[in-house]
Amino acid sequence: MTASTTGELAAPTPEPVAVPDPPRPAGRPPRPVRRREARVGLLFVAPMLLLFLVFRFGPTLGAAFLSLTDYRLSGDWRFIGVENYARLLEDDLFWASLGVTALYTLVFVPLTVCLSLGTALLLHRAVWLRGFFRGVFFLPYVTSIVLAAVIWKWIYDVEDGLLNAALGVLSLGPFDFLGDERLVLPAIAVTSAWKGFGYSMLILLAGLQSIPREVTEAAVIDGATGWQRLRWVTLPLLRPVLFFVLVIEAIGAFQVFDAMYVMTAGGPVRASYSLVYLLYDTGFKFFDFGYASALGLVLFLVVLVFSLIQRRLIGRDD
Amino acid sequence: MARLRLPALLVLVALVTMTPFVVMVLVAFAPAGGRTLPGAFDLTRATWENFSAVLSGADITRWAVNSLVYSLVSVVLILLFSSMAGYAFAKKRFPGRELLFWSFLATLMVPFQATLIPYFVLVSRLGGVDTYWGLIVPTLANSQAVFLMRQFIRQLPDELFEAAKIDGASEWRIYTTVVIPLITPVLATLGVFVFLWHWNDFLWPLVIGQSSHMRTLTVGLATLEGENVAVNQIMAGATITVLPCLLVFGLLQRYLTDSIATTGLKS
């Protein structure tokens, strides 16, 4: 009987220990020992299992169930079948928020992937102070998106914001970045990209470093220019990592809420009113919990589709 | 030429990345009500008054305490429970082990916001709104932590545990004296991440901490922003909020960045 190697998931293990898995002794241990081991195992899992039962599995099933009711936290409620979903299809606000979220994702994902790929490529080639720059680029990631939103809200300010002051020097503007329907989503996307690109950068940097040196050196000998090497050697080899980053950023983008809540309160005229914002308002402003749960299920389905595409295209990572 | 361009680009990107932080600190120390345009900063007029104003005006010290309680208690409990579960999943055979482990992991597919409503209903029914336990306990079921622990503990040689068993040590004793010391590096890494996730968390503290004295710093900062508080004071509040993150980051930068590159930790 070998150690279980079935079904390994995504991430490689941290700081591998030098000693490899020793082979298990052949044959099973005698019964009483096995039973004791099982009891100990269950006891050690018990606290986490209890937490998962109550706070993960429970609410997940609860979300599906609530979405079939008109539950409102107080008073009577009844089972209304798929009525909430029928309502969704006819709800302009839902489609609008879905549109805002999709548009935001379309702006945010390319922006953040370009930014993290660009900085990763720069860092990969940098010889001096690599650790320092890596730290600088990663720094915003350890802060809160609320903090990023608060700072950037002021940077975007029409009257005395930093950005308009800078643009003023070039005699441009002023722009009302957060008050203009066309500018608000890109403006928020820039803030989120600033906050989060360091994470994808690190993943991409690790990917770049795992490309064998010989491959790029061979390309140099064949006389490829820097751009050709990037286009025909580095990027194809980096594709699985790039795709991983693309999908997790898209999943994150579809859940956007905090930045919009703080920077624009969903405005102007709902131009930054995302799906999760609608879910939040439906639940905690109008206490329409059944309908809000249906919105949550839509979010889950979108994320599921992203994950399935990822699985399909890069298969199980190992 | 290319040799010169590369560092110049790096420095430029680094400057742009750092600007928001620099601006935050400058505005936080600028005299209240003064012009806040970049050229108008005068370091000789730097003042602490925004900090004292925001500290005396709002419940900000209480929010900081809440954030600390939320983050630190979660760190301790998640490390404890996930390492126990990770040990069992890695080294003990029991019925349903694989099924349980994969069902834990499957929850990663469900975004938190999708289950926010039943979460809130559950916690409010149990009387957890506006309480510390209501804030903390539901966040402890962390699949990534369990996954990380199991992966790491799996690599430890079985002989170590068998030797301890032969010496007559109880399972709990093996866990505390063999497992814990061996996994200290992962515990530290995970602890830092859990701290940052909770310190920076927003949506859950927003819905569960309904009165002002149960807000965390991030939620408090967002409400300050909504009220008519001067921008200098908000930046002072922001500086206070970011300080622990910067401290943790400064101390453990290498650690943090390396573990993301190898394990892909993300909340």
Coordinates of N, CA and C in Angstrom, one line a residue, chain A residues 1 4-17 19 21-22 24 28-29 34 36-38 40-45 47-49 51-52 54-57 59-60 62-63 66 71 73 119 122-123 125-126 128 131-147 150-155 159-162 165 194 197 199 202-203 206 248-249 255 257-258 261-262 276 279-280 283-284 289 292-293 296-297 299-300 303-304 307-308, chain B residues 6-7 9-11 13-14 16-21 23-24 27 36-38 81-82 84-85 87-95 97-98 100 102-105 107 109-111 113-125 137-138 140-143 146-148 150-152 154-155 157-159 171-172 175 185-186 196 200 202-203 206-207 218 221-222 225 231 234-235 238 241-242 245-246 249 253-258 260-267:
Chain A
M1 N 0.8 -1.2 0.0 CA 0.0 0.0 0.0 C 0.9 1.2 0.0
S4 N -1.1 7.7 -0.3 CA -2.1 8.2 -1.2 C -1.6 9.3 -2.1
T5 N -1.6 9.1 -3.4 CA -1.2 10.2 -4.3 C -2.3 10.6 -5.2
T6 N -3.5 10.1 -4.9 CA -4.6 10.4 -5.8 C -5.1 11.8 -5.6
G7 N -5.5 12.4 -6.7 CA -6.2 13.7 -6.6 C -5.5 14.8 -5.9
E8 N -4.3 15.1 -6.4 CA -3.7 16.3 -5.9 C -4.2 17.5 -6.5
L9 N -4.3 18.5 -5.7 CA -4.9 19.8 -6.2 C -3.8 20.8 -6.4
A10 N -4.3 21.8 -7.1 CA -3.5 23.0 -7.5 C -2.1 23.2 -7.0
A11 N -2.0 23.8 -5.8 CA -0.7 24.4 -5.4 C 0.4 23.4 -5.1
P12 N 1.6 23.6 -5.5 CA 2.7 22.8 -5.1 C 2.9 23.0 -3.6
T13 N 3.5 22.1 -3.0 CA 3.7 22.2 -1.5 C 4.7 23.2 -1.1
P14 N 4.6 23.8 0.1 CA 5.5 24.8 0.5 C 6.8 24.2 1.0
E15 N 7.9 24.9 0.9 CA 9.1 24.5 1.4 C 9.3 23.0 1.5
P16 N 9.5 22.3 0.4 CA 9.6 20.9 0.5 C 10.7 20.4 1.4
V17 N 10.4 19.4 2.2 CA 11.4 18.8 3.1 C 12.2 17.8 2.3
V19 N 13.5 15.0 3.0 CA 13.2 13.5 3.1 C 11.9 13.2 2.3
D21 N 8.7 10.8 0.9 CA 7.7 9.9 1.6 C 8.3 8.5 1.6
P22 N 8.4 7.9 2.8 CA 8.9 6.6 2.9 C 7.7 5.6 2.5
R24 N 5.0 2.9 2.7 CA 4.3 2.3 3.9 C 4.6 0.8 4.0
R28 N -2.0 -4.3 5.9 CA -2.7 -3.3 6.8 C -2.3 -3.7 8.2
P29 N -2.3 -2.7 9.1 CA -2.0 -3.0 10.5 C -3.2 -3.8 11.1
R34 N -6.1 -0.1 13.8 CA -6.8 0.7 12.8 C -8.0 1.4 13.3
R36 N -8.4 2.4 16.4 CA -7.9 3.4 17.3 C -7.5 4.6 16.4
E37 N -6.7 4.3 15.4 CA -6.2 5.3 14.5 C -7.4 6.2 13.9
A38 N -8.5 5.4 13.5 CA -9.6 6.1 12.9 C -10.2 7.1 13.9
V40 N -8.8 8.5 16.6 CA -7.9 9.6 16.8 C -8.1 10.6 15.6
G41 N -8.1 10.1 14.4 CA -8.2 10.9 13.2 C -9.4 11.8 13.2
L42 N -10.6 11.1 13.5 CA -11.8 11.8 13.6 C -11.8 12.9 14.7
L43 N -11.2 12.5 15.8 CA -11.2 13.5 16.9 C -10.4 14.8 16.5
F44 N -9.3 14.6 15.8 CA -8.5 15.7 15.4 C -9.2 16.5 14.3
V45 N -10.0 15.9 13.5 CA -10.7 16.6 12.5 C -12.0 17.3 13.1
P47 N -13.1 19.5 15.4 CA -13.4 20.9 15.5 C -13.6 21.6 14.2
M48 N -12.7 21.3 13.2 CA -12.8 21.9 11.9 C -14.0 21.4 11.2
L49 N -14.3 20.1 11.4 CA -15.5 19.5 10.7 C -16.8 20.2 11.2
L51 N -17.1 23.2 12.4 CA -17.1 24.5 11.8 C -17.6 24.5 10.3
F52 N -17.1 23.5 9.6 CA -17.5 23.4 8.2 C -18.9 23.0 8.1
V54 N -21.4 23.6 10.1 CA -22.3 24.7 10.5 C -22.1 25.9 9.6
F55 N -20.9 26.3 9.3 CA -20.7 27.6 8.7 C -20.2 27.5 7.2
R56 N -20.1 26.3 6.6 CA -19.8 26.3 5.2 C -20.9 25.4 4.5
F57 N -21.0 24.2 4.8 CA -22.0 23.3 4.1 C -23.4 23.8 4.4
P59 N -24.6 26.9 5.2 CA -25.0 28.1 4.5 C -25.1 27.9 3.0
T60 N -24.3 27.0 2.5 CA -24.3 26.8 1.0 C -25.6 26.1 0.6
G62 N -28.2 26.3 2.5 CA -29.2 27.4 2.9 C -29.4 28.4 1.8
A63 N -28.3 28.7 1.1 CA -28.5 29.7 0.1 C -29.4 29.2 -1.0
L66 N -33.0 29.2 0.6 CA -33.5 30.5 0.8 C -34.0 31.2 -0.6
Y71 N -38.3 34.8 2.1 CA -37.8 35.0 3.5 C -37.3 36.5 3.6
L73 N -36.3 37.7 7.1 CA -35.8 37.8 8.4 C -36.8 38.0 9.5
T119 N 5.5 43.9 -15.0 CA 6.4 44.1 -13.9 C 7.2 42.7 -13.6
L122 N 10.0 42.6 -16.2 CA 11.0 43.6 -15.7 C 11.9 43.0 -14.6
L123 N 11.2 42.4 -13.6 CA 11.9 41.9 -12.4 C 12.7 40.7 -12.8
R125 N 14.3 40.1 -15.4 CA 15.5 40.5 -16.1 C 16.4 41.3 -15.2
A126 N 15.8 41.9 -14.2 CA 16.6 42.8 -13.3 C 17.7 42.1 -12.6
W128 N 19.9 43.9 -10.3 CA 20.1 44.5 -9.0 C 18.8 44.9 -8.3
G131 N 14.9 42.0 -5.1 CA 14.0 41.8 -3.9 C 13.4 43.1 -3.5
F132 N 14.1 44.2 -3.5 CA 13.6 45.5 -3.1 C 12.4 45.9 -4.0
F133 N 12.5 45.8 -5.3 CA 11.5 46.2 -6.2 C 10.3 45.2 -6.1
R134 N 10.6 43.9 -5.9 CA 9.5 43.0 -5.7 C 8.7 43.4 -4.5
G135 N 9.3 43.8 -3.4 CA 8.7 44.2 -2.2 C 7.8 45.5 -2.5
V136 N 8.4 46.4 -3.2 CA 7.6 47.7 -3.5 C 6.3 47.4 -4.3
F137 N 6.5 46.5 -5.3 CA 5.3 46.2 -6.1 C 4.2 45.4 -5.4
F138 N 4.7 44.6 -4.4 CA 3.8 43.8 -3.7 C 3.1 44.5 -2.5
L139 N 3.8 45.6 -2.1 CA 3.3 46.3 -0.9 C 1.8 46.6 -0.9
P140 N 1.2 47.2 -2.0 CA -0.2 47.5 -2.0 C -1.1 46.3 -1.7
Y141 N -0.6 45.1 -2.1 CA -1.4 43.9 -1.9 C -1.7 43.6 -0.4
V142 N -0.8 43.9 0.4 CA -1.0 43.6 1.9 C -1.9 44.6 2.5
T143 N -2.3 45.7 1.8 CA -3.2 46.6 2.4 C -4.7 46.3 2.0
S144 N -5.6 47.0 2.6 CA -7.0 46.7 2.4 C -7.5 47.5 1.2
I145 N -8.5 46.9 0.5 CA -9.0 47.6 -0.7 C -9.8 48.8 -0.3
V146 N -10.3 48.8 1.0 CA -10.9 50.0 1.5 C -9.9 51.1 1.6
L147 N -8.7 50.8 2.1 CA -7.7 51.8 2.2 C -7.3 52.3 0.8
V150 N -10.0 54.7 -0.3 CA -10.0 56.0 0.4 C -8.9 56.9 -0.2
I151 N -7.8 56.3 -0.4 CA -6.7 57.1 -0.9 C -7.0 57.6 -2.4
W152 N -7.4 56.6 -3.2 CA -7.6 56.9 -4.6 C -8.8 57.8 -4.8
K153 N -9.7 57.8 -3.9 CA -10.9 58.7 -4.1 C -10.4 60.1 -4.0
W154 N -9.4 60.3 -3.1 CA -8.9 61.7 -3.1 C -8.0 62.0 -4.3
I155 N -7.2 61.0 -4.7 CA -6.4 61.2 -5.9 C -7.2 61.6 -7.1
E159 N -11.4 68.8 -7.6 CA -10.9 70.1 -7.2 C -9.4 70.0 -6.8
D160 N -9.1 69.2 -5.8 CA -7.7 69.2 -5.4 C -7.1 67.8 -5.4
G161 N -7.6 67.0 -6.3 CA -7.0 65.7 -6.4 C -5.6 65.7 -7.1
L162 N -4.8 64.7 -6.7 CA -3.5 64.7 -7.3 C -3.4 64.5 -8.8
A165 N -4.3 67.6 -10.7 CA -3.2 68.5 -10.6 C -2.1 68.2 -11.6
W194 N -4.0 48.5 -8.9 CA -2.9 49.0 -8.1 C -2.8 48.2 -6.8
F197 N -2.2 43.9 -8.1 CA -1.4 43.3 -9.2 C -0.1 42.6 -8.6
Y199 N 0.1 40.3 -6.4 CA -0.1 38.9 -6.2 C 0.1 38.1 -7.5
L202 N 3.8 38.0 -8.6 CA 4.6 37.0 -7.9 C 4.4 35.6 -8.6
I203 N 3.1 35.3 -8.9 CA 2.9 34.0 -9.5 C 3.5 33.9 -10.9
A206 N 7.3 33.6 -10.6 CA 7.7 32.2 -10.3 C 7.6 31.4 -11.6
I248 N -8.2 33.6 -12.0 CA -8.4 34.0 -10.7 C -8.7 35.5 -10.6
E249 N -8.1 36.3 -11.5 CA -8.4 37.7 -11.5 C -9.8 38.0 -11.9
Q255 N -16.5 39.6 -8.2 CA -17.0 39.8 -6.9 C -16.8 41.2 -6.4
F257 N -17.0 44.8 -5.0 CA -17.9 45.5 -4.2 C -17.3 46.6 -3.3
D258 N -16.3 46.2 -2.5 CA -15.7 47.1 -1.5 C -15.3 48.5 -2.1
Y261 N -18.4 50.5 -3.1 CA -19.1 51.0 -1.9 C -18.4 52.2 -1.3
V262 N -17.1 52.2 -1.3 CA -16.4 53.3 -0.6 C -16.2 54.5 -1.6
V276 N -22.6 42.3 -6.8 CA -22.6 42.1 -5.3 C -23.1 43.3 -4.6
L279 N -26.7 42.7 -4.5 CA -27.0 41.6 -3.5 C -27.0 42.2 -2.1
Y280 N -26.0 43.1 -1.9 CA -25.8 43.7 -0.6 C -27.1 44.6 -0.3
G283 N -30.2 42.5 0.3 CA -30.2 41.9 1.6 C -30.3 42.8 2.7
F284 N -29.4 43.8 2.7 CA -29.3 44.6 4.0 C -29.9 46.0 4.0
F289 N -34.3 38.8 1.6 CA -33.3 37.8 1.7 C -33.4 36.7 0.7
A292 N -32.2 38.1 -2.6 CA -30.7 38.3 -2.5 C -30.0 36.9 -2.6
S293 N -30.6 35.9 -2.1 CA -30.0 34.5 -2.2 C -29.9 34.1 -3.6
G296 N -27.1 35.6 -5.2 CA -25.9 34.9 -4.8 C -25.7 33.7 -5.6
L297 N -26.7 33.0 -6.0 CA -26.6 31.8 -6.8 C -26.1 32.1 -8.2
L299 N -24.2 34.6 -8.9 CA -22.7 34.8 -8.7 C -22.0 33.5 -8.7
F300 N -22.5 32.6 -7.9 CA -21.9 31.3 -7.8 C -21.7 30.6 -9.2
V303 N -18.9 32.2 -11.3 CA -17.6 31.8 -10.8 C -17.3 30.3 -11.2
L304 N -18.4 29.5 -11.1 CA -18.3 28.1 -11.4 C -17.9 27.9 -12.9
S307 N -14.3 28.7 -13.3 CA -13.4 27.6 -12.8 C -13.4 26.4 -13.8
L308 N -14.6 26.1 -14.4 CA -14.7 25.0 -15.3 C -13.8 25.3 -16.5
Chain B
L6 N 15.9 49.4 -18.8 CA 15.3 48.5 -17.8 C 15.2 49.1 -16.4
P7 N 16.4 49.5 -15.9 CA 16.3 50.0 -14.5 C 15.4 51.3 -14.5
L9 N 12.8 52.0 -16.2 CA 11.4 51.6 -16.2 C 11.0 51.1 -14.8
L10 N 11.9 50.3 -14.2 CA 11.6 49.7 -12.9 C 11.4 50.8 -11.9
V11 N 12.3 51.8 -11.9 CA 12.2 52.9 -10.9 C 10.9 53.7 -11.1
V13 N 8.0 52.6 -12.5 CA 6.9 51.8 -12.0 C 6.8 51.8 -10.4
A14 N 8.0 51.7 -9.8 CA 8.1 51.7 -8.4 C 7.6 53.0 -7.8
V16 N 5.5 55.2 -9.2 CA 4.0 55.2 -9.4 C 3.3 54.4 -8.3
T17 N 3.9 53.2 -8.1 CA 3.3 52.3 -7.1 C 3.3 52.9 -5.7
M18 N 4.4 53.6 -5.3 CA 4.5 54.2 -4.0 C 3.8 55.5 -3.8
T19 N 3.5 56.2 -4.9 CA 2.9 57.5 -4.8 C 1.7 57.6 -3.9
P20 N 0.7 56.7 -4.0 CA -0.5 56.8 -3.2 C -0.2 56.7 -1.7
F21 N 0.8 55.9 -1.3 CA 1.2 55.8 0.1 C 1.8 57.1 0.6
V23 N 1.5 60.1 -0.7 CA 0.4 61.1 -0.7 C -0.4 61.0 0.6
M24 N -0.8 59.7 0.9 CA -1.6 59.5 2.1 C -0.9 60.1 3.4
V27 N -0.6 64.0 3.3 CA -1.9 64.7 3.6 C -2.3 64.5 5.0
T36 N -4.4 71.1 -0.4 CA -3.8 69.7 -0.3 C -3.1 69.3 -1.7
L37 N -3.0 70.3 -2.6 CA -2.3 70.0 -3.8 C -0.9 69.6 -3.6
P38 N -0.4 68.7 -4.4 CA 1.0 68.2 -4.2 C 2.0 69.3 -4.0
F81 N -6.9 24.7 14.8 CA -7.9 23.7 14.2 C -7.4 23.2 12.9
S82 N -6.8 24.1 12.1 CA -6.4 23.6 10.8 C -5.2 22.7 10.9
M84 N -4.6 20.7 13.4 CA -5.1 19.4 13.9 C -5.8 18.6 12.8
A85 N -6.6 19.3 12.0 CA -7.3 18.6 10.9 C -6.3 18.2 9.8
Y87 N -3.2 17.4 10.3 CA -2.4 16.2 10.8 C -3.3 14.9 10.6
A88 N -4.6 15.0 10.9 CA -5.4 13.8 10.7 C -5.5 13.5 9.2
F89 N -5.8 14.5 8.4 CA -5.9 14.2 7.0 C -4.6 13.6 6.4
A90 N -3.5 14.1 6.9 CA -2.2 13.6 6.3 C -1.8 12.3 6.8
K91 N -2.0 12.0 8.1 CA -1.3 10.9 8.7 C -2.2 9.8 9.3
K92 N -3.5 10.1 9.4 CA -4.4 9.1 10.0 C -5.4 8.5 9.0
R93 N -5.6 7.2 9.1 CA -6.6 6.7 8.2 C -8.0 6.6 8.9
F94 N -9.0 7.1 8.4 CA -10.3 7.0 9.0 C -11.4 7.0 7.9
P95 N -12.5 6.4 8.1 CA -13.5 6.3 7.1 C -14.0 7.7 6.6
R97 N -12.2 9.8 4.9 CA -11.2 10.8 5.0 C -11.1 11.6 3.7
E98 N -11.0 10.9 2.6 CA -10.8 11.6 1.3 C -12.1 12.5 1.0
L100 N -14.2 13.8 3.0 CA -14.3 15.0 3.9 C -13.3 16.0 3.4
W102 N -12.0 16.5 0.4 CA -12.4 17.1 -0.8 C -13.6 18.0 -0.7
S103 N -14.5 17.6 0.2 CA -15.7 18.4 0.4 C -15.3 19.8 1.1
F104 N -14.2 19.7 2.0 CA -13.7 21.0 2.5 C -13.2 21.9 1.4
L105 N -12.4 21.2 0.5 CA -11.8 22.0 -0.6 C -12.8 22.5 -1.6
T107 N -15.5 23.8 -1.1 CA -16.1 25.1 -0.6 C -15.4 26.3 -1.2
M109 N -14.9 26.8 -4.1 CA -15.6 27.2 -5.4 C -16.7 28.1 -5.1
V110 N -17.2 28.2 -3.9 CA -18.4 29.0 -3.6 C -17.9 30.4 -3.1
P111 N -18.1 31.4 -3.8 CA -17.7 32.7 -3.3 C -18.4 33.1 -2.1
Q113 N -19.6 35.9 -1.0 CA -20.8 36.7 -1.2 C -22.0 35.9 -1.5
A114 N -21.8 34.7 -2.2 CA -23.0 33.9 -2.6 C -23.7 33.3 -1.4
T115 N -22.9 33.2 -0.3 CA -23.6 32.6 0.9 C -23.7 33.6 2.0
L116 N -23.5 34.9 1.7 CA -23.5 35.9 2.7 C -24.9 36.0 3.4
I117 N -26.0 35.8 2.6 CA -27.3 36.0 3.2 C -27.6 34.8 4.3
P118 N -27.4 33.5 3.9 CA -27.6 32.5 4.9 C -26.7 32.6 6.0
Y119 N -25.5 33.0 5.8 CA -24.5 33.3 6.9 C -25.1 34.2 7.9
F120 N -25.6 35.3 7.3 CA -26.1 36.4 8.2 C -27.3 35.9 9.0
V121 N -28.2 35.2 8.2 CA -29.4 34.7 8.9 C -29.1 33.8 10.0
L122 N -28.1 32.8 9.7 CA -27.7 31.9 10.8 C -27.1 32.6 12.0
V123 N -26.2 33.5 11.7 CA -25.5 34.2 12.9 C -26.5 35.1 13.6
S124 N -27.4 35.7 12.9 CA -28.4 36.6 13.6 C -29.4 35.7 14.4
R125 N -29.8 34.6 13.9 CA -30.6 33.7 14.7 C -30.0 33.2 15.9
V137 N -16.2 33.5 14.7 CA -16.4 32.0 14.6 C -16.7 31.6 13.1
P138 N -17.7 32.3 12.4 CA -18.0 31.8 11.1 C -16.8 31.9 10.1
L140 N -13.8 30.9 10.7 CA -12.7 30.0 11.1 C -12.7 28.7 10.2
A141 N -13.8 28.4 9.5 CA -13.8 27.3 8.6 C -13.1 27.6 7.3
N142 N -11.8 27.5 7.4 CA -10.9 28.0 6.3 C -10.3 26.8 5.5
S143 N -10.7 26.5 4.3 CA -10.3 25.4 3.6 C -8.8 25.5 3.2
V146 N -6.5 24.4 6.0 CA -6.5 22.9 6.1 C -5.6 22.3 5.0
F147 N -5.9 22.8 3.8 CA -5.1 22.2 2.7 C -3.6 22.4 2.8
L148 N -3.2 23.6 3.2 CA -1.8 23.9 3.4 C -1.2 23.0 4.4
R150 N -2.3 20.1 5.6 CA -2.2 18.7 5.2 C -1.1 18.4 4.2
Q151 N -0.9 19.3 3.2 CA 0.2 19.2 2.3 C 1.5 19.1 2.9
F152 N 1.7 20.0 3.9 CA 3.0 20.1 4.6 C 3.3 18.9 5.5
R154 N 2.0 15.9 5.3 CA 2.2 14.7 4.6 C 3.7 14.4 4.3
Q155 N 4.5 15.4 4.2 CA 5.9 15.2 3.8 C 6.7 14.8 5.0
P157 N 8.3 12.5 7.7 CA 8.5 11.1 7.7 C 7.7 10.4 8.8
D158 N 7.0 9.3 8.5 CA 6.2 8.6 9.4 C 7.0 8.1 10.6
E159 N 8.3 7.8 10.4 CA 9.1 7.3 11.5 C 9.1 8.2 12.7
E171 N -1.5 10.7 21.7 CA -1.7 11.4 20.4 C -1.6 12.9 20.6
W172 N -2.2 13.4 21.6 CA -2.2 14.8 21.8 C -0.7 15.3 22.1
Y175 N 1.1 15.4 18.9 CA 0.7 16.6 18.1 C 1.4 17.8 18.7
P185 N 7.4 26.7 10.7 CA 7.5 27.7 9.5 C 6.2 27.9 8.8
V186 N 5.4 26.8 8.5 CA 4.2 27.0 7.8 C 3.2 27.7 8.7
L196 N -3.5 39.2 8.0 CA -3.7 40.3 7.0 C -5.1 40.1 6.4
N200 N -7.8 43.2 7.0 CA -8.2 43.9 5.8 C -9.7 43.6 5.4
F202 N -13.6 43.2 4.9 CA -14.6 44.3 4.9 C -16.0 43.9 5.0
L203 N -16.5 43.0 4.0 CA -17.9 42.8 3.9 C -18.5 42.1 5.1
L206 N -18.7 44.4 8.0 CA -19.7 45.5 7.7 C -21.1 45.0 8.1
V207 N -21.4 43.8 7.7 CA -22.8 43.4 8.0 C -23.0 42.9 9.4
T218 N -11.2 48.9 9.1 CA -11.6 49.1 7.7 C -13.0 49.6 7.6
L221 N -13.2 53.1 8.8 CA -12.6 54.1 7.8 C -13.6 54.4 6.7
A222 N -14.3 53.3 6.3 CA -15.3 53.5 5.2 C -16.4 54.4 5.7
E225 N -15.3 58.0 5.8 CA -15.3 58.5 4.5 C -16.7 59.0 4.1
V231 N -10.5 65.6 4.8 CA -9.7 64.7 4.2 C -8.4 64.4 4.9
I234 N -9.1 61.8 7.5 CA -9.3 60.5 6.9 C -8.0 59.9 6.6
M235 N -7.1 60.7 6.0 CA -5.8 60.1 5.7 C -5.0 59.7 6.9
A238 N -6.5 56.5 7.8 CA -5.9 55.5 6.8 C -4.5 55.1 7.2
T241 N -4.7 52.7 10.0 CA -5.2 51.4 9.6 C -4.1 50.6 8.9
V242 N -3.3 51.3 8.1 CA -2.3 50.5 7.3 C -1.0 50.2 8.1
C245 N -0.2 46.5 8.8 CA 0.1 45.7 7.6 C 1.6 46.0 7.2
L246 N 1.9 47.3 7.2 CA 3.3 47.7 6.8 C 4.3 47.1 7.7
F249 N 4.5 43.5 7.0 CA 5.2 43.3 5.7 C 6.7 43.6 5.8
Q253 N 8.7 40.4 4.7 CA 8.6 40.5 3.3 C 8.9 39.3 2.5
R254 N 10.1 38.8 2.7 CA 10.7 37.7 1.9 C 9.8 36.5 2.0
Y255 N 9.5 36.2 3.3 CA 8.6 35.1 3.7 C 7.3 35.1 2.9
L256 N 6.7 36.3 3.0 CA 5.4 36.4 2.4 C 5.4 36.3 0.9
T257 N 6.4 36.9 0.2 CA 6.4 36.9 -1.2 C 6.8 35.5 -1.7
D258 N 7.7 34.9 -1.0 CA 8.1 33.5 -1.4 C 6.9 32.5 -1.3
I260 N 3.8 33.1 -1.5 CA 2.8 33.3 -2.6 C 3.3 32.6 -3.9
A261 N 4.5 32.9 -4.2 CA 5.1 32.3 -5.4 C 5.0 30.8 -5.4
T262 N 5.1 30.2 -4.3 CA 5.2 28.7 -4.3 C 3.8 28.1 -4.0
T263 N 3.0 28.7 -3.2 CA 1.7 28.0 -2.9 C 0.5 28.8 -3.4
G264 N 0.6 30.0 -3.9 CA -0.5 30.7 -4.4 C -1.6 30.9 -3.4
L265 N -1.2 31.5 -2.2 CA -2.2 31.8 -1.2 C -3.0 33.0 -1.6
K266 N -4.3 32.9 -1.5 CA -5.2 34.1 -1.7 C -6.4 33.9 -1.0
S267 N -6.9 35.0 -0.4 CA -8.1 34.8 0.4 C -9.3 34.9 -0.6

